Each structure stands twice: as C-alpha cells, then as structure tokens.
Amino acid sequence: MTEELQLDSAALRERIAAELTGARERTALLTDCVEEADLVRQHSPLMSPLVWDLAHVANQEELWLLREVGGREPMYPEIDPLYDAFEHPRCERPTLPLLPPEQARAYGREVRGRVLDLLDRARFSGSRLLGDGFAFGMVAQHEAQHDETMLITHQIRSGAAVLSAPAPGPAPADASRLPAEVLVPGGPFTMGTSTEPWALDNERPAHTVDVATFFIDTTPVTCGAYAQFIADGGYGDPRWWTGAGWEHRQRAGLVAPMFWSRDGRQWVRTAFGTTEPVRPDEPVMHVCWYEADAYARWAGRRLPTEAEWEKAARFDPATGLSRRYPWGNAEPQAHLANLGQEFLRPAPAGAYPAGAAPCGARQLIGDVWEWTSSDFLPYPGFAAWPYREYSEVFFGPEYKVLRGGSFAVSPVACRGTFRNWDYPIRRQIFSGFRTAASAGPEHA
Ligand SMILES: [Fe+2]
C-alpha cells in the first residue's frame, strides 16, 4: 500500500469515528434530557418509544458492523426481533419486552466499544461493504436519521420544554431584495450518483435526465405566505385540492399546519414545549403533501418534480456538471446550511446566501424537507444494496419524495442526491416545500 493510501485510510478512520461519536452524542442528549417514564412511554402511535430507538440503533450497528463486517456471533440473539423495524410497526413497539433504558444504554456502549476496536484494524477494501468505509457510513447515517426521528418524538411530546428554546437562525441581510423565483435552464443534467461513497442505494446510479426550463421559488414557502392561503379560505375550497387531498383534509379536519393554533387574531405555534407567535419570514413546516400541493395550486403554481428539484440544487451551467451540494463539492459547514439540530428551527427565508445554488435558489439543503410532486421510484439501473428493505420495498405511488434535509438532519445524512420519502398525509415530520412553474416558450 502506498503512503498516500495509508494516509487516506487514517483520515477515513478518523472521519468515521467522528461521525459515529457525533451521532451518539446527539442520541445521548435527546434521551438523557427526559425522565425514564418519558423514555418508555409512547408519545404518539406514529412514533416509537424513545427507548426503542436507543437500542435499535445499537442493534443495527451490531448487525452491520460486528456481524456482517466483523464476522462476530450475535451478542444477544433473543433481542434481535424486538428491534427489527419490519417485524413490529411503531404502534406495536410499546407492548414489546424492550430493554429498559439503563440496559439499552449499556448495550449501545458495549457495541460501540467493539466497533471502535474493529475500526482500528479495518481495511477499507476487499468487499463492497468495506470499500470507502461504506458500512460504517451507513451506520452513522442510520443513527443520525434516528436522531431526527427522536427529535420528532420530542416535538410531539407534551409537557414542559426539555430542550433549549429554538433560537432563530441567521437572518439574511438582502431578503427584501431577493427575486421570488429563479430560472433553471432546460436541457439534460446528471441526476443521482455513482461516485458519492456513502450514497445509499436509492440515490444510485447517476443517469441523465432532460428537464425543460422552469422557475423555482428562491426560498421555501414562508409562514407568512402560507397564512395568506389560510386567510383566503384555502382550506375550505376544493378547487385547490386533489380528490384524495380534499377527502383527507375533511376527514382529518385540517385547518392549518400541525402545531399551529389561534391566539386571538394571530397564529401561534408550539415547538418542543414552547409556544410563540408564528414568524412570517420563517419557512412553513409540518404541512403534509396534500397541503403543499393545494397551496401551490392556489398560488397558480405547482410543486417541483424531484428531477427539477435536484437540477435546481446541483446543476452548474458553467461546467455542465452536477455538484454534490448547491454551493459546490465541499462538505456542509455552519455558514452554508442549517443542519445538525443547531437551531432547532428553520432559519428565515433567504438565509445562507453562501449556500445558494448556481441558479440562485437558497436553503435547498437544510432548514425544512421539501415535498416534491414525485412518487418514490427507483432510478434506471437501480440495484438494492445492501438489503431490499432499505428502499426497494417502499418504491411505488404510495410515497412522495422529499428533498434537501431539515434543520434536524445531520450533515452526514444530507447531500444533493439524498432522497427521503413519506406518505402524503404525514406532517409531524419537519416538512415544508417550495413551488415551481413551467417556463413559457420565450424562456426555452
Ligand atoms: Fe432504523
């Protein structure tokens, strides 16, 4: 092995250790801040008890790193079925004989200790799981994703605030001068990736997609704009809703984003136990796909397709290439995007000018997940890896794709190609959207 490759291995080892440690620190923060009774209780049938997430991340880490990569025997085979997400839906999990909090924490520490030993000796070659440290990257992303899931549980949980009050992110100096929309030129671009080392199977392979010229909002739709839709009777007018959307709106009694309520003449929202007036300049959040779609139609626009969203976020007309992130190929940093649960809320619309895409759109990465009009489908040439249940079993029209990541997503689990998916009725997630419009022939 050349010296350069050895240095690369050392750097990769260091990066993996840092990602694993960072995710675990977040897990600890989100589970140490509540009483034991709060950890074992189910706060919503949509969510697992926090103590399930705690042991599930350790169990997946054991499965993929100690057993698959390290060839070890299962540590406690009897607990495997309890933490298999496919064996027990979330609503069933509180009835299982789960490990109590102290045992779950001890299990996590035991697995992590062995994983760090394994990492010390690991060579990042010889198998597809080990190449580029993929299995370690997958496990770090998995725990980071559960850190977001656990933050959603905190958002749903009632009772006094236990996390620090959501601090407003950096306001942009030029918000009032920003154009409402930007033009993305038509033509082919590279969607997905075949080179991003820790990209998951559904992001692969890279392929060419031809997208017609379109406009996309410079920023996510704000609470102020969304409040106008409400004030204009948007929730009471079936013209703006799809048939399924209207039916759901009526059945679920939707009148405003989740966690919004009326306080006299103003809207207030509750986040992590703190209630405050809705900020008009903040991206709207906790809306389902049906609400996003209805708003877009009311505004005379539409949701972007997934391909349009990715082209806006990644395509660089100067080089004809697709970037890893809107701002380029460098990893996310604090001045580029609102990620990693730093602020516990989206930053005001127009923030992070340094993180803008070549087309001029801002906040494509971080702040809020953005609903697209697209169903969750495989890319041409898709191959399930390393297991079918990661993505393949979810492909189909029941799920809509969300892009870009929220303030709650760790940088390790967020990039220009990353795809999230959920049911069109879901809104406990940190979901917002931006709208798009096809360009007329004068722009073609
Ligand atoms: Fe999981």
Tab-separated table of N, CA and C in Angstrom, residues 215-289:
chain	number	residue	atom	x	y	z
A	215	PHE	N	-39.192	27.619	-13.593
A	215	PHE	CA	-38.909	28.549	-12.495
A	215	PHE	C	-39.105	27.815	-11.178
A	216	ILE	N	-38.284	28.176	-10.201
A	216	ILE	CA	-38.470	27.619	-8.860
A	216	ILE	C	-38.324	28.752	-7.851
A	217	ASP	N	-39.083	28.662	-6.749
A	217	ASP	CA	-39.013	29.700	-5.710
A	217	ASP	C	-37.578	29.845	-5.208
A	218	THR	N	-37.171	31.079	-4.954
A	218	THR	CA	-35.820	31.321	-4.437
A	218	THR	C	-35.651	30.720	-3.047
A	219	THR	N	-36.746	30.705	-2.273
A	219	THR	CA	-36.684	30.182	-0.900
A	219	THR	C	-37.884	29.264	-0.664
A	220	PRO	N	-37.840	28.496	0.409
A	220	PRO	CA	-39.047	27.733	0.759
A	220	PRO	C	-40.215	28.686	1.049
A	221	VAL	N	-41.431	28.199	0.878
A	221	VAL	CA	-42.634	28.992	1.160
A	221	VAL	C	-42.645	29.357	2.649
A	222	THR	N	-42.931	30.629	2.937
A	222	THR	CA	-42.858	31.100	4.324
A	222	THR	C	-44.191	30.928	5.055
A	223	CYS	N	-44.131	31.049	6.370
A	223	CYS	CA	-45.347	31.004	7.194
A	223	CYS	C	-46.272	32.153	6.818
A	224	GLY	N	-45.679	33.322	6.512
A	224	GLY	CA	-46.497	34.479	6.146
A	224	GLY	C	-47.286	34.211	4.881
A	225	ALA	N	-46.640	33.650	3.865
A	225	ALA	CA	-47.326	33.339	2.606
A	225	ALA	C	-48.375	32.261	2.840
A	226	TYR	N	-48.030	31.294	3.667
A	226	TYR	CA	-48.972	30.200	3.923
A	226	TYR	C	-50.197	30.717	4.693
A	227	ALA	N	-49.975	31.678	5.608
A	227	ALA	CA	-51.095	32.251	6.372
A	227	ALA	C	-52.068	32.971	5.425
A	228	GLN	N	-51.548	33.513	4.315
A	228	GLN	CA	-52.442	34.166	3.331
A	228	GLN	C	-53.341	33.130	2.659
A	229	PHE	N	-52.765	31.969	2.382
A	229	PHE	CA	-53.557	30.868	1.816
A	229	PHE	C	-54.693	30.490	2.776
A	230	ILE	N	-54.370	30.432	4.065
A	230	ILE	CA	-55.400	30.099	5.060
A	230	ILE	C	-56.447	31.211	5.099
A	231	ALA	N	-55.962	32.475	5.179
A	231	ALA	CA	-56.878	33.621	5.292
A	231	ALA	C	-57.774	33.734	4.063
A	232	ASP	N	-57.276	33.279	2.934
A	232	ASP	CA	-58.043	33.351	1.685
A	232	ASP	C	-59.037	32.175	1.571
A	233	GLY	N	-59.142	31.387	2.605
A	233	GLY	CA	-60.088	30.275	2.591
A	233	GLY	C	-59.567	29.044	1.874
A	234	GLY	N	-58.249	28.929	1.767
A	234	GLY	CA	-57.644	27.815	1.025
A	234	GLY	C	-58.050	26.435	1.525
A	235	TYR	N	-58.241	26.328	2.835
A	235	TYR	CA	-58.610	25.019	3.398
A	235	TYR	C	-60.074	24.685	3.158
A	236	GLY	N	-60.865	25.689	2.712
A	236	GLY	CA	-62.290	25.438	2.517
A	236	GLY	C	-62.683	25.368	1.056
A	237	ASP	N	-61.715	25.403	0.175
A	237	ASP	CA	-62.033	25.491	-1.256
A	237	ASP	C	-61.508	24.265	-2.007
A	238	PRO	N	-62.398	23.351	-2.378
A	238	PRO	CA	-61.941	22.097	-3.012
A	238	PRO	C	-61.229	22.321	-4.342
A	239	ARG	N	-61.350	23.519	-4.924
A	239	ARG	CA	-60.661	23.772	-6.210
A	239	ARG	C	-59.149	23.564	-6.100
A	240	TRP	N	-58.596	23.829	-4.943
A	240	TRP	CA	-57.131	23.780	-4.810
A	240	TRP	C	-56.614	22.394	-4.465
A	241	TRP	N	-57.502	21.475	-4.138
A	241	TRP	CA	-57.068	20.178	-3.609
A	241	TRP	C	-57.312	19.072	-4.618
A	242	THR	N	-56.430	18.073	-4.609
A	242	THR	CA	-56.718	16.860	-5.388
A	242	THR	C	-57.901	16.165	-4.707
A	243	GLY	N	-58.519	15.213	-5.401
A	243	GLY	CA	-59.644	14.480	-4.807
A	243	GLY	C	-59.243	13.819	-3.494
A	244	ALA	N	-58.109	13.102	-3.526
A	244	ALA	CA	-57.647	12.406	-2.313
A	244	ALA	C	-57.273	13.418	-1.232
A	245	GLY	N	-56.710	14.547	-1.653
A	245	GLY	CA	-56.302	15.583	-0.706
A	245	GLY	C	-57.501	16.204	-0.018
A	246	TRP	N	-58.532	16.481	-0.797
A	246	TRP	CA	-59.741	17.091	-0.235
A	246	TRP	C	-60.418	16.138	0.749
A	247	GLU	N	-60.457	14.876	0.362
A	247	GLU	CA	-61.052	13.871	1.241
A	247	GLU	C	-60.277	13.793	2.559
A	248	HIS	N	-58.965	13.801	2.449
A	248	HIS	CA	-58.139	13.738	3.657
A	248	HIS	C	-58.303	15.005	4.498
A	249	ARG	N	-58.335	16.151	3.839
A	249	ARG	CA	-58.494	17.420	4.561
A	249	ARG	C	-59.764	17.409	5.402
A	250	GLN	N	-60.832	16.886	4.804
A	250	GLN	CA	-62.114	16.852	5.519
A	250	GLN	C	-62.092	15.832	6.655
A	251	ARG	N	-61.604	14.633	6.336
A	251	ARG	CA	-61.610	13.555	7.331
A	251	ARG	C	-60.724	13.914	8.525
A	252	ALA	N	-59.545	14.475	8.252
A	252	ALA	CA	-58.595	14.792	9.325
A	252	ALA	C	-58.874	16.155	9.954
A	253	GLY	N	-59.802	16.928	9.350
A	253	GLY	CA	-60.145	18.235	9.910
A	253	GLY	C	-59.001	19.238	9.843
A	254	LEU	N	-58.216	19.184	8.765
A	254	LEU	CA	-57.066	20.085	8.657
A	254	LEU	C	-57.529	21.532	8.442
A	255	VAL	N	-56.973	22.460	9.202
A	255	VAL	CA	-57.288	23.890	9.025
A	255	VAL	C	-56.035	24.757	9.016
A	256	ALA	N	-54.905	24.186	9.359
A	256	ALA	CA	-53.642	24.938	9.454
A	256	ALA	C	-52.530	23.910	9.611
A	257	PRO	N	-51.258	24.327	9.469
A	257	PRO	CA	-50.172	23.368	9.701
A	257	PRO	C	-50.274	22.742	11.097
A	258	MET	N	-49.746	21.549	11.226
A	258	MET	CA	-49.715	20.892	12.538
A	258	MET	C	-48.923	21.779	13.513
A	259	PHE	N	-49.358	21.799	14.729
A	259	PHE	CA	-48.742	22.566	15.827
A	259	PHE	C	-49.062	24.064	15.763
A	260	TRP	N	-49.891	24.492	14.803
A	260	TRP	CA	-50.357	25.880	14.788
A	260	TRP	C	-51.683	25.934	15.529
A	261	SER	N	-51.922	27.054	16.235
A	261	SER	CA	-53.248	27.286	16.814
A	261	SER	C	-53.505	28.783	16.848
A	262	ARG	N	-54.770	29.124	17.099
A	262	ARG	CA	-55.183	30.520	17.103
A	262	ARG	C	-55.011	31.087	18.502
A	263	ASP	N	-54.469	32.286	18.597
A	263	ASP	CA	-54.441	33.004	19.865
A	263	ASP	C	-55.002	34.382	19.548
A	264	GLY	N	-56.309	34.537	19.754
A	264	GLY	CA	-56.955	35.777	19.346
A	264	GLY	C	-56.883	35.910	17.843
A	265	ARG	N	-56.287	36.981	17.364
A	265	ARG	CA	-56.240	37.218	15.919
A	265	ARG	C	-54.984	36.649	15.271
A	266	GLN	N	-54.075	36.176	16.092
A	266	GLN	CA	-52.810	35.717	15.489
A	266	GLN	C	-52.635	34.196	15.574
A	267	TRP	N	-51.784	33.688	14.711
A	267	TRP	CA	-51.400	32.280	14.757
A	267	TRP	C	-50.199	32.125	15.687
A	268	VAL	N	-50.260	31.089	16.509
A	268	VAL	CA	-49.087	30.738	17.312
A	268	VAL	C	-48.712	29.307	16.980
A	269	ARG	N	-47.468	28.960	17.266
A	269	ARG	CA	-47.073	27.572	17.036
A	269	ARG	C	-46.304	27.074	18.253
A	270	THR	N	-46.413	25.776	18.475
A	270	THR	CA	-45.732	25.165	19.611
A	270	THR	C	-44.630	24.267	19.074
A	271	ALA	N	-43.425	24.479	19.575
A	271	ALA	CA	-42.285	23.652	19.172
A	271	ALA	C	-41.491	23.263	20.409
A	272	PHE	N	-41.350	21.971	20.621
A	272	PHE	CA	-40.567	21.443	21.740
A	272	PHE	C	-40.991	22.063	23.073
A	273	GLY	N	-42.307	22.230	23.243
A	273	GLY	CA	-42.826	22.697	24.523
A	273	GLY	C	-42.894	24.207	24.675
A	274	THR	N	-42.489	24.966	23.647
A	274	THR	CA	-42.538	26.425	23.715
A	274	THR	C	-43.542	26.945	22.689
A	275	THR	N	-44.469	27.810	23.145
A	275	THR	CA	-45.459	28.388	22.229
A	275	THR	C	-45.117	29.852	21.987
A	276	GLU	N	-45.159	30.263	20.733
A	276	GLU	CA	-44.798	31.648	20.377
A	276	GLU	C	-45.535	32.023	19.094
A	277	PRO	N	-45.651	33.343	18.818
A	277	PRO	CA	-46.306	33.740	17.570
A	277	PRO	C	-45.554	33.164	16.365
A	278	VAL	N	-46.301	32.778	15.352
A	278	VAL	CA	-45.703	32.293	14.105
A	278	VAL	C	-44.877	33.426	13.494
A	279	ARG	N	-43.668	33.104	13.058
A	279	ARG	CA	-42.811	34.134	12.421
A	279	ARG	C	-43.083	34.147	10.931
A	280	PRO	N	-43.558	35.277	10.385
A	280	PRO	CA	-43.940	35.298	8.962
A	280	PRO	C	-42.789	34.992	8.008
A	281	ASP	N	-41.557	35.298	8.419
A	281	ASP	CA	-40.436	35.128	7.478
A	281	ASP	C	-39.797	33.743	7.559
A	282	GLU	N	-40.335	32.862	8.386
A	282	GLU	CA	-39.728	31.539	8.550
A	282	GLU	C	-40.399	30.545	7.590
A	283	PRO	N	-39.641	29.636	7.006
A	283	PRO	CA	-40.272	28.625	6.153
A	283	PRO	C	-41.367	27.863	6.912
A	284	VAL	N	-42.490	27.644	6.239
A	284	VAL	CA	-43.582	26.907	6.881
A	284	VAL	C	-43.159	25.444	7.028
A	285	MET	N	-43.648	24.819	8.091
A	285	MET	CA	-43.210	23.466	8.423
A	285	MET	C	-44.403	22.677	8.948
A	286	HIS	N	-44.278	21.350	8.954
A	286	HIS	CA	-45.353	20.475	9.440
A	286	HIS	C	-46.602	20.584	8.585
A	287	VAL	N	-46.398	20.636	7.273
A	287	VAL	CA	-47.520	20.505	6.345
A	287	VAL	C	-47.352	19.177	5.608
A	288	CYS	N	-48.495	18.568	5.278
A	288	CYS	CA	-48.443	17.309	4.533
A	288	CYS	C	-48.376	17.621	3.035
A	289	TRP	N	-48.157	16.582	2.246
A	289	TRP	CA	-48.035	16.762	0.791
A	289	TRP	C	-49.320	17.374	0.222
